[in-house]
Coordinates of C-alpha atoms and ligand atoms in Angstrom, one line a residue:
M990 CA 9.3 -3.4 -14.4
R991 CA 6.2 -4.4 -12.4
K992 CA 6.3 -6.4 -9.2
Y993 CA 3.6 -8.6 -7.9
I994 CA 2.9 -9.5 -4.2
F995 CA 0.3 -12.2 -3.8
I996 CA -1.4 -12.8 -0.4
T997 CA -3.2 -16.0 0.4
G998 CA -4.7 -17.3 3.7
G999 CA -3.9 -20.5 5.5
V1000 CA -5.7 -22.6 8.1
M1001 CA -8.9 -20.6 8.3
S1002 CA -10.6 -17.4 7.1
G1003 CA -11.4 -14.3 9.1
V1004 CA -7.9 -13.7 10.4
G1005 CA -7.5 -10.3 8.8
K1006 CA -6.0 -11.1 5.5
G1007 CA -7.6 -8.0 4.0
V1008 CA -6.0 -5.6 6.5
A1009 CA -2.7 -7.5 6.2
T1010 CA -2.8 -6.9 2.4
A1011 CA -3.7 -3.3 2.9
A1012 CA -0.8 -2.9 5.5
I1013 CA 1.7 -4.5 3.2
G1014 CA 0.6 -2.1 0.5
K1015 CA 1.0 0.8 2.9
I1016 CA 4.5 -0.3 3.8
I1017 CA 5.7 -0.5 0.2
Q1018 CA 4.0 2.8 -0.6
A1019 CA 5.8 4.4 2.3
R1020 CA 9.1 3.3 0.6
G1021 CA 8.3 5.5 -2.3
F1022 CA 6.6 3.1 -4.7
N1023 CA 3.4 3.6 -6.5
V1024 CA 1.2 0.7 -5.2
T1025 CA -2.2 -0.6 -6.1
A1026 CA -4.2 -3.4 -4.5
I1027 CA -6.4 -6.0 -6.1
K1028 CA -9.0 -8.3 -4.5
I1029 CA -9.9 -11.7 -6.0
D1030 CA -12.9 -13.3 -4.5
P1031 CA -13.6 -17.0 -5.2
Y1032 CA -17.4 -16.9 -5.3
V1033 CA -19.5 -17.2 -8.4
N1034 CA -21.4 -13.9 -7.8
V1035 CA -20.3 -11.4 -10.4
D1036 CA -20.0 -8.8 -7.7
A1037 CA -20.9 -8.4 -4.0
G1038 CA -24.1 -6.3 -4.7
T1039 CA -26.6 -9.1 -4.5
M1040 CA -25.4 -10.6 -1.2
N1041 CA -27.0 -10.2 2.2
P1042 CA -24.9 -8.1 4.5
T1043 CA -25.3 -10.5 7.4
E1044 CA -23.8 -13.1 5.3
H1045 CA -21.1 -11.2 3.4
G1046 CA -20.5 -8.1 5.5
E1047 CA -20.7 -4.6 4.0
V1048 CA -20.9 -4.1 0.3
F1049 CA -18.4 -1.4 -0.5
V1050 CA -18.9 0.9 -3.5
L1051 CA -16.2 2.4 -5.7
D1052 CA -16.3 5.7 -7.6
D1053 CA -17.2 3.9 -10.8
G1054 CA -20.2 2.1 -9.2
V1055 CA -18.7 -1.3 -8.7
E1056 CA -20.2 -3.1 -5.7
C1057 CA -17.4 -5.0 -4.1
D1058 CA -15.9 -6.7 -1.0
Q1059 CA -15.3 -4.6 2.1
D1060 CA -11.6 -5.3 1.9
M1061 CA -11.5 -2.8 -1.0
G1062 CA -12.5 -0.3 1.6
N1063 CA -9.4 -1.3 3.7
Y1064 CA -7.2 -0.9 0.7
E1065 CA -8.5 2.6 0.0
R1066 CA -8.3 3.6 3.6
F1067 CA -4.7 2.4 4.1
L1068 CA -3.4 3.5 0.7
G1069 CA -5.3 6.8 0.7
C1070 CA -6.4 6.1 -2.9
S1071 CA -9.6 5.5 -4.9
L1072 CA -9.8 2.2 -6.8
S1073 CA -11.9 1.1 -9.7
Q1074 CA -13.5 -1.9 -11.4
A1075 CA -10.1 -3.2 -12.6
N1076 CA -9.1 -3.7 -8.9
Y1077 CA -11.8 -6.2 -8.1
M1078 CA -12.7 -9.6 -9.6
T1079 CA -14.6 -12.7 -8.7
T1080 CA -14.7 -16.2 -10.1
G1081 CA -18.1 -15.2 -11.6
S1082 CA -16.8 -12.0 -13.3
V1083 CA -13.7 -13.7 -14.7
Y1084 CA -15.7 -16.6 -16.2
L1085 CA -18.2 -14.2 -17.5
S1086 CA -15.7 -12.3 -19.5
V1087 CA -14.0 -15.5 -20.8
I1088 CA -17.4 -16.8 -21.9
N1089 CA -18.3 -13.5 -23.5
K1090 CA -15.0 -13.5 -25.4
E1091 CA -15.6 -17.1 -26.5
R1092 CA -19.0 -16.1 -27.8
S1093 CA -17.5 -13.4 -29.9
M1094 CA -14.9 -15.6 -31.5
Y1095 CA -12.1 -13.9 -29.6
Y1096 CA -10.2 -17.2 -29.3
K1097 CA -10.5 -17.7 -33.0
G1098 CA -12.2 -21.1 -33.0
K1099 CA -9.8 -22.7 -30.4
Q1100 CA -11.1 -25.0 -27.7
V1101 CA -11.1 -22.8 -24.5
E1102 CA -9.6 -24.7 -21.6
V1103 CA -10.0 -23.6 -18.0
V1104 CA -6.2 -23.7 -17.7
P1105 CA -4.6 -21.6 -19.0
R1106 CA -7.5 -19.4 -20.1
I1107 CA -8.8 -18.5 -16.6
P1108 CA -5.4 -17.7 -15.1
L1109 CA -4.4 -15.8 -18.2
E1110 CA -7.5 -13.7 -17.9
V1111 CA -6.7 -13.0 -14.3
I1112 CA -3.2 -11.9 -15.1
E1113 CA -4.5 -9.7 -17.9
R1114 CA -6.8 -8.0 -15.4
I1115 CA -4.1 -7.5 -12.8
D1116 CA -1.9 -5.9 -15.4
K1117 CA -4.7 -3.7 -16.6
A1118 CA -5.3 -2.4 -13.1
A1119 CA -1.6 -1.8 -12.6
K1120 CA -1.3 0.1 -15.8
K1121 CA -4.4 2.2 -15.0
E1122 CA -3.0 3.2 -11.7
K1123 CA 0.6 3.5 -13.1
S1124 CA 1.7 1.1 -10.3
E1125 CA 5.2 -0.3 -9.9
V1126 CA 4.0 -2.8 -7.3
V1127 CA 0.7 -4.6 -7.1
V1128 CA -0.6 -6.4 -4.1
I1129 CA -3.2 -9.1 -4.9
E1130 CA -5.3 -10.7 -2.2
I1131 CA -6.8 -14.1 -3.0
G1132 CA -9.9 -14.6 -1.0
G1133 CA -10.7 -17.9 0.8
T1134 CA -8.2 -20.3 2.4
V1135 CA -5.5 -22.5 0.9
G1136 CA -6.8 -26.0 0.3
E1137 CA -10.3 -25.0 -0.8
Y1138 CA -11.6 -26.0 -4.1
E1139 CA -12.7 -22.5 -5.1
N1140 CA -9.5 -20.7 -5.2
L1141 CA -7.4 -23.3 -6.9
L1142 CA -7.4 -21.5 -10.2
F1143 CA -6.1 -18.3 -8.6
L1144 CA -3.2 -20.3 -7.0
E1145 CA -2.6 -21.6 -10.5
T1146 CA -2.4 -18.0 -11.6
I1147 CA 0.4 -17.4 -9.1
R1148 CA 2.3 -20.5 -10.4
L1149 CA 2.0 -19.4 -14.0
L1150 CA 3.1 -15.8 -13.3
K1151 CA 6.0 -16.9 -11.1
L1152 CA 7.1 -19.3 -13.8
K1153 CA 7.1 -16.4 -16.3
K1154 CA 8.6 -13.7 -14.0
P1155 CA 10.4 -15.5 -11.2
K1156 CA 12.1 -12.4 -10.0
D1157 CA 9.0 -10.2 -9.9
V1158 CA 6.5 -12.3 -8.0
I1159 CA 6.4 -13.2 -4.3
L1160 CA 3.8 -15.0 -2.2
V1161 CA 2.9 -14.1 1.3
L1162 CA 0.9 -16.7 3.4
V1163 CA -1.1 -15.2 6.2
S1164 CA -1.6 -18.2 8.5
F1165 CA -3.4 -18.7 11.7
I1166 CA -1.3 -20.0 14.6
P1167 CA -3.8 -21.2 17.3
A1168 CA -3.0 -21.2 21.0
L1169 CA -4.1 -24.0 23.3
S1170 CA -3.4 -22.6 26.7
A1171 CA -5.6 -19.9 28.2
G1172 CA -2.9 -17.3 28.2
G1173 CA -2.5 -17.7 24.5
T1174 CA 1.2 -18.6 24.8
E1175 CA 1.3 -22.2 23.7
L1176 CA 1.2 -21.6 20.0
K1177 CA 0.7 -24.5 17.6
T1178 CA 2.4 -24.4 14.2
K1179 CA 1.2 -27.7 12.8
P1180 CA -1.9 -26.3 10.9
T1181 CA 0.5 -23.8 9.2
Q1182 CA 2.8 -26.6 8.2
H1183 CA -0.2 -28.3 6.5
A1184 CA -1.2 -25.0 4.8
V1185 CA 2.3 -24.8 3.3
R1186 CA 2.1 -28.4 2.1
N1187 CA -1.2 -27.6 0.5
L1188 CA 0.5 -24.7 -1.4
N1189 CA 3.4 -27.0 -2.3
S1190 CA 0.9 -29.5 -3.8
V1191 CA -0.2 -26.9 -6.3
G1192 CA 3.4 -26.0 -7.2
I1193 CA 4.0 -22.9 -5.2
H1194 CA 5.8 -22.0 -2.0
P1195 CA 5.4 -18.9 0.2
D1196 CA 8.2 -16.4 0.3
I1197 CA 7.0 -14.9 3.6
I1198 CA 4.7 -16.3 6.3
L1199 CA 2.7 -13.9 8.5
G1200 CA 1.9 -15.8 11.7
R1201 CA -1.5 -14.5 12.9
A1202 CA -1.8 -15.3 16.6
V1203 CA -3.1 -13.7 19.7
V1204 CA 0.4 -12.8 20.8
P1205 CA 3.7 -12.2 18.9
L1206 CA 5.5 -15.4 17.8
D1207 CA 8.4 -16.2 20.1
K1208 CA 11.8 -17.1 18.7
K1209 CA 11.3 -20.8 19.1
R1210 CA 8.0 -20.7 17.1
K1211 CA 9.5 -18.7 14.4
E1212 CA 12.4 -21.2 14.1
K1213 CA 10.0 -24.1 14.1
I1214 CA 8.0 -22.7 11.2
Q1215 CA 11.2 -21.8 9.4
F1216 CA 12.6 -25.3 9.7
M1217 CA 9.4 -27.2 9.1
C1218 CA 8.2 -25.0 6.2
S1219 CA 11.6 -24.5 4.5
M1220 CA 11.5 -20.7 5.0
G1221 CA 14.5 -18.4 4.9
E1222 CA 15.7 -16.7 8.1
G1223 CA 13.7 -13.6 8.9
D1224 CA 10.9 -14.7 6.6
V1225 CA 8.4 -15.6 9.4
I1226 CA 6.8 -12.5 10.6
S1227 CA 4.7 -11.9 13.7
A1228 CA 1.1 -10.7 13.2
P1229 CA -0.3 -10.5 16.8
N1230 CA -3.7 -9.1 17.8
V1231 CA -3.8 -5.4 17.9
E1232 CA -6.1 -2.8 19.4
S1233 CA -6.4 -0.8 16.2
I1234 CA -6.0 -2.1 12.7
Y1235 CA -4.0 1.0 11.9
E1236 CA -1.2 -0.2 14.1
I1237 CA -0.6 -3.2 11.8
P1238 CA 1.9 -1.6 9.3
I1239 CA 3.9 -0.4 12.2
N1240 CA 3.8 -3.8 13.9
F1241 CA 4.8 -5.7 10.7
E1242 CA 7.7 -3.3 10.3
K1243 CA 9.0 -4.4 13.7
D1244 CA 10.0 -7.6 12.0
N1245 CA 11.4 -5.7 9.0
I1246 CA 8.8 -7.0 6.5
G1247 CA 9.4 -4.0 4.2
D1248 CA 13.1 -4.7 3.8
R1249 CA 12.4 -8.4 3.3
I1250 CA 9.9 -7.9 0.6
L1251 CA 12.0 -5.3 -1.3
K1252 CA 15.0 -7.5 -1.2
K1253 CA 13.1 -10.5 -2.6
L1254 CA 11.8 -8.3 -5.4
S1255 CA 15.2 -6.8 -6.0
L1256 CA 13.9 -3.3 -5.3
K1257 CA 15.7 -0.5 -3.5
S1258 CA 13.8 1.7 -1.1
K1259 CA 13.4 5.2 -2.6
E1260 CA 12.5 6.7 0.8
K1261 CA 11.0 5.7 4.1
D1262 CA 8.3 7.9 5.3
M1263 CA 5.5 6.7 7.6
K1264 CA 5.6 9.8 9.8
D1265 CA 2.0 10.9 9.2
W1266 CA 0.8 7.4 9.8
D1267 CA 2.9 7.0 13.0
N1268 CA 1.5 10.3 14.3
F1269 CA -2.0 9.2 13.5
V1270 CA -1.5 5.9 15.4
R1271 CA 0.1 7.7 18.3
G1272 CA -3.0 10.0 18.4
I1273 CA -5.3 7.0 18.6
K1274 CA -3.4 5.7 21.7
K1275 CA -3.4 9.0 23.4
A1276 CA -7.1 9.8 22.9
Q1277 CA -8.6 9.5 26.4
K1278 CA -11.8 11.6 26.4
K1279 CA -14.6 9.7 24.9
V1280 CA -17.3 10.5 22.4
E1281 CA -20.2 8.0 22.5
I1282 CA -22.1 7.4 19.3
G1283 CA -25.1 5.1 18.9
I1284 CA -25.7 3.4 15.6
I1285 CA -29.3 2.2 15.0
G1286 CA -29.4 -0.7 12.5
K1287 CA -30.5 -4.2 12.0
Y1288 CA -27.8 -6.2 10.3
F1289 CA -26.3 -7.5 13.5
G1290 CA -26.9 -11.2 13.1
S1291 CA -29.0 -13.1 15.6
G1292 CA -29.1 -13.4 19.4
D1293 CA -26.5 -11.7 21.5
F1294 CA -23.8 -12.1 18.9
I1295 CA -23.3 -8.7 17.3
L1296 CA -22.0 -8.8 13.8
T1297 CA -20.9 -5.3 12.9
D1298 CA -19.1 -6.2 9.7
S1299 CA -22.1 -4.9 7.8
Y1300 CA -21.3 -1.3 8.8
I1301 CA -17.5 -1.4 8.7
S1302 CA -17.0 1.8 6.7
V1303 CA -19.4 3.7 8.9
I1304 CA -17.4 2.5 12.0
E1305 CA -14.1 3.5 10.4
A1306 CA -15.5 6.9 9.4
V1307 CA -16.6 7.6 12.9
K1308 CA -13.2 6.6 14.2
H1309 CA -11.3 8.8 11.7
A1310 CA -13.4 11.8 12.7
A1311 CA -13.2 11.1 16.4
F1312 CA -9.4 10.7 16.3
F1313 CA -9.2 14.0 14.4
W1314 CA -10.9 15.7 17.5
K1315 CA -8.6 13.7 19.8
R1316 CA -11.5 11.6 21.1
K1317 CA -11.8 7.9 21.8
P1318 CA -14.8 6.7 19.9
I1319 CA -17.2 4.5 21.8
I1320 CA -19.7 2.9 19.4
E1321 CA -22.8 1.2 20.7
W1322 CA -25.2 -0.8 18.6
I1323 CA -28.9 -0.3 18.9
N1324 CA -31.4 -2.6 17.3
A1325 CA -34.2 -0.4 15.8
E1326 CA -36.9 -3.0 16.7
I1327 CA -36.7 -2.2 20.4
F1328 CA -38.3 1.2 19.7
E1329 CA -41.2 -0.6 18.0
K1330 CA -41.7 -3.0 20.9
N1331 CA -41.6 -0.2 23.5
P1332 CA -41.4 3.5 22.8
K1333 CA -40.1 4.1 26.3
N1334 CA -36.8 2.6 25.1
L1335 CA -36.3 5.9 23.1
D1336 CA -35.1 7.5 26.4
Q1337 CA -31.9 5.4 26.0
L1338 CA -30.9 7.7 23.1
K1339 CA -30.2 10.5 25.5
E1340 CA -27.2 8.5 26.7
Y1341 CA -25.4 9.1 23.4
Q1342 CA -23.7 12.2 22.2
G1343 CA -24.7 11.5 18.6
I1344 CA -26.9 9.0 16.7
I1345 CA -26.3 7.6 13.2
I1346 CA -28.8 5.7 11.1
P1347 CA -26.9 4.0 8.3
G1348 CA -28.1 2.5 5.1
G1349 CA -30.3 -0.5 4.8
F1350 CA -32.9 -2.4 2.7
G1351 CA -36.3 -3.8 3.4
G1352 CA -39.0 -2.9 5.9
R1353 CA -37.8 -4.5 9.1
G1354 CA -37.0 -2.0 11.8
V1355 CA -38.1 1.0 9.7
E1356 CA -40.8 2.3 12.0
G1357 CA -38.4 2.0 15.0
K1358 CA -35.9 4.1 13.2
I1359 CA -38.5 6.7 12.3
K1360 CA -39.4 7.0 16.0
A1361 CA -35.7 7.4 16.9
I1362 CA -35.3 10.1 14.3
E1363 CA -38.3 12.0 15.7
F1364 CA -36.7 11.7 19.2
C1365 CA -33.3 13.1 18.0
R1366 CA -35.1 15.9 16.1
K1367 CA -37.1 17.0 19.1
N1368 CA -34.4 16.4 21.8
K1369 CA -31.7 18.1 19.7
I1370 CA -29.4 15.1 19.7
P1371 CA -26.9 15.3 16.9
F1372 CA -28.1 13.1 14.1
L1373 CA -26.5 11.8 10.9
G1374 CA -28.6 9.8 8.4
L1375 CA -27.0 7.8 5.7
C1376 CA -29.0 6.8 2.6
L1377 CA -31.9 4.9 4.1
G1378 CA -31.3 7.1 7.1
M1379 CA -32.0 10.2 5.0
Q1380 CA -35.1 8.6 3.4
L1381 CA -36.6 7.8 6.8
A1382 CA -35.8 11.3 8.1
V1383 CA -37.8 12.7 5.2
I1384 CA -40.7 10.3 6.0
E1385 CA -40.5 11.4 9.7
F1386 CA -40.5 15.1 8.8
S1387 CA -43.4 14.6 6.3
R1388 CA -45.5 12.8 8.9
N1389 CA -44.8 14.8 12.0
V1390 CA -44.0 18.3 10.8
C1391 CA -45.8 18.6 7.4
K1392 CA -48.7 16.4 8.8
I1393 CA -48.7 14.2 5.7
E1394 CA -49.8 11.2 7.8
K1395 CA -49.5 8.6 5.1
A1396 CA -46.0 9.6 4.1
H1397 CA -44.0 6.5 3.1
S1398 CA -41.4 5.1 0.7
S1399 CA -42.5 2.9 -2.2
E1400 CA -39.9 0.4 -0.9
F1401 CA -42.2 -0.3 2.0
S1402 CA -45.7 0.7 0.9
K1403 CA -47.7 0.6 -2.3
S1404 CA -50.1 3.3 -1.3
G1405 CA -50.1 6.5 0.7
N1406 CA -48.0 9.6 0.1
L1407 CA -44.8 8.3 -1.4
V1408 CA -42.4 11.0 -0.4
I1409 CA -39.6 8.6 -1.3
N1410 CA -40.2 6.9 -4.6
F1411 CA -38.6 5.1 -7.6
M1412 CA -36.8 6.8 -10.4
P1413 CA -38.9 5.8 -13.5
E1414 CA -36.1 3.7 -15.0
Q1415 CA -35.9 1.6 -11.8
K1416 CA -39.4 0.3 -12.2
A1417 CA -38.7 -1.5 -15.4
L1418 CA -35.5 -3.0 -14.0
L1419 CA -37.4 -4.5 -11.0
R1420 CA -40.2 -5.8 -13.2
E1421 CA -37.6 -7.7 -15.2
K1422 CA -35.9 -8.9 -12.0
R1423 CA -32.7 -7.3 -13.1
Y1424 CA -31.3 -6.7 -9.6
G1425 CA -27.5 -7.0 -10.0
G1426 CA -25.6 -3.8 -10.5
T1427 CA -28.8 -1.8 -11.4
M1428 CA -29.2 0.6 -8.4
R1429 CA -28.0 4.2 -8.6
L1430 CA -24.4 3.4 -8.1
G1431 CA -21.1 5.2 -7.7
S1432 CA -20.1 8.8 -7.8
Y1433 CA -22.4 11.6 -8.6
Q1434 CA -21.9 15.4 -8.1
C1435 CA -23.7 17.3 -5.4
K1436 CA -24.1 21.1 -5.4
I1437 CA -23.9 22.4 -1.8
K1438 CA -26.0 25.3 -0.7
P1439 CA -24.0 28.1 1.0
G1440 CA -24.9 28.9 4.6
T1441 CA -25.7 25.3 5.5
I1442 CA -23.9 22.9 7.9
S1443 CA -22.9 20.9 4.9
F1444 CA -21.3 24.0 3.3
Q1445 CA -19.5 24.7 6.6
A1446 CA -18.2 21.1 6.5
Y1447 CA -17.2 20.8 2.9
K1448 CA -16.1 24.4 2.4
S1449 CA -16.9 23.8 -1.3
R1450 CA -19.8 24.4 -3.7
L1451 CA -19.4 21.2 -5.6
V1452 CA -18.6 17.7 -4.2
S1453 CA -18.7 14.2 -5.5
E1454 CA -20.0 11.3 -3.4
R1455 CA -20.7 7.6 -3.8
H1456 CA -24.2 6.1 -4.1
R1457 CA -26.0 2.8 -3.7
H1458 CA -29.8 3.0 -3.7
R1459 CA -32.9 2.7 -5.8
Y1460 CA -35.2 5.2 -4.2
E1461 CA -35.1 9.0 -4.2
L1462 CA -36.8 11.9 -2.5
N1463 CA -39.9 12.6 -4.6
N1464 CA -39.6 16.1 -6.1
D1465 CA -43.4 16.5 -6.0
Y1466 CA -43.1 17.0 -2.2
R1467 CA -40.1 19.3 -2.2
K1468 CA -42.2 22.5 -2.0
I1469 CA -44.2 21.4 1.0
L1470 CA -41.2 20.0 2.8
E1471 CA -39.2 23.2 2.2
E1472 CA -42.1 25.4 3.3
N1473 CA -42.2 23.5 6.6
G1474 CA -38.5 24.2 7.2
L1475 CA -36.6 21.2 5.7
V1476 CA -33.3 22.5 4.1
F1477 CA -32.1 21.0 0.9
A1478 CA -28.4 21.5 1.5
G1479 CA -27.2 19.4 -1.5
V1480 CA -28.7 18.7 -4.8
N1481 CA -27.5 16.7 -7.8
P1482 CA -27.3 19.3 -10.6
E1483 CA -27.8 17.0 -13.6
R1484 CA -31.0 15.3 -12.5
D1485 CA -32.2 17.7 -9.8
L1486 CA -32.2 15.1 -7.1
V1487 CA -32.0 15.9 -3.4
E1488 CA -28.7 14.6 -2.0
I1489 CA -28.6 16.2 1.5
I1490 CA -31.3 17.4 3.9
E1491 CA -30.7 19.5 7.0
L1492 CA -32.7 21.2 9.8
K1493 CA -32.1 24.6 11.1
N1494 CA -32.2 25.3 14.9
H1495 CA -30.7 22.0 15.7
P1496 CA -27.1 21.4 16.8
F1497 CA -26.6 18.9 13.9
F1498 CA -29.3 17.2 11.9
V1499 CA -27.9 16.2 8.5
A1500 CA -28.8 13.3 6.3
T1501 CA -27.4 12.3 2.9
Q1502 CA -28.8 10.2 0.1
F1503 CA -25.2 9.1 -0.6
H1504 CA -22.7 7.2 1.5
P1505 CA -20.0 9.6 2.8
E1506 CA -18.5 6.8 4.8
F1507 CA -17.0 5.3 1.7
K1508 CA -14.7 8.3 1.2
S1509 CA -13.4 8.7 4.7
R1510 CA -9.7 8.1 5.1
P1511 CA -7.7 7.8 8.4
L1512 CA -5.6 10.8 7.5
Q1513 CA -8.5 12.7 5.8
P1514 CA -11.7 12.2 7.8
H1515 CA -14.8 12.9 5.9
P1516 CA -16.0 16.5 6.3
L1517 CA -19.6 15.5 7.3
F1518 CA -18.4 13.0 9.9
K1519 CA -16.0 15.6 11.2
E1520 CA -18.8 18.1 11.7
F1521 CA -21.0 15.5 13.2
I1522 CA -18.4 14.4 15.8
R1523 CA -17.7 18.1 16.5
A1524 CA -21.3 18.7 17.3
S1525 CA -21.5 15.5 19.3
V1526 CA -18.6 16.5 21.4
K1527 CA -20.1 19.9 22.0
Ligands
LIG1190 N1 -33.2 0.8 0.5 C1 -32.9 2.2 0.1 C2 -32.9 2.3 -1.4 O1 -32.7 1.4 -2.1 C3 -31.7 2.7 0.8 C4 -30.4 2.0 0.3 C5 -29.3 2.3 1.2 O2 -29.4 2.7 2.4 N2 -28.1 2.0 0.7 O3 -33.0 3.4 -1.9

């Protein structure tokens, strides 16, 4: 017995289909079922690794090194699980495996037709993921919006699977309900009616409609959608704007979505337990005292429009840790380039209780970030560096403490003292322009040095963290860095690579080569973020 809940989007994108999927998964999980979540993205890229963050948002990384859509992060955070390759596919990756199979005579000389081959491949992958995770219920989010050309084959997948297993498959349409009046009350259902007709034209019909609107749907609007879209009573659910995404499962449950879904899938609730989650959300609402964190980056888009999608996991990790300490997180975005234009701007950093420099690629803003790190080091402002943030902290320390004036990373400079450098195998990959999926990716072990801040945070000698980078701290410089007081608090035991650096005599100066943010969960904040926020609050 395996049940499938498909989620598609109507009218327009960007209305929170990913968190809606994660929330539905959470609700079913809380009823005692083993749930896994799958994302299908309609683009031709084989994975998200080669896409620019300002275009695509954050690239999330799984334990097995898959570079995927940020929604996978939402699934992991809501379900409290760790997903793998099987849980993520794109048009490109599906076609690639069908073509590879064809090349190896897998189809035994048959003509390989797009339908049914592509949908069958998708179904095979969904079942593989469910089997791997031993899941009774799979939630599958289909990227894009109904009516687009790109996701047609995935809608066809729903049709085929529903044809085969009518009692085991349901479809949820997350549809945008625009409001015309300023107060947001005059909700318009027509676009949703069109979205449903679009679904009907490819042979499927939604079982549940989630009405995404600024305010909850009133009775009249629900009835209208029910009537015009041939929906059952109670199958139109309100999905209004919320302050925190973590409220969403609780909000959906106000309209009994869990019961509706289980009934449609002929499942009986084994239990109903969202206590921990409820408490967590109550905590968010109660947190009054603030903790103000500045994040110095560059992937904000252009002009005054701040696009923080590129740093979503960092933001969530800060929130989880802040809520743990009963603080309301205030996150401010600082463009690194302002410190290059005018070093006086560095004084602004004193307004924050803690500073984060997250990951990044390419030289823009790098010198500004190095100046900011120097400022945090000297002024004892709690500092957390993530990936590029660690590499730049090493450059700063080399230049200003070890007096290696030409210290740099080979990512930004061909000459000088390359304290951050390629791994030898990376050189060949770049020469051959093999960029996709070739960084140091996924989970690697890290041995923690006792007596360090990191050890105090993890309370463990050996941890495992996720990576996404090409460059490493150059071991040739380890001796001089250490002699000058840099602490190597974490090292990868297999390859002897530095994973965490720290400073003594500083309230909190920790930087990691890996991305701890990918493993933070609302109910289990990441240990390093927890320590960072604790130091910031202090
Ligand atoms: N650009 C750096 C590298 O490739 C850092 C990457 C990152 O911050 N994720 O090593």
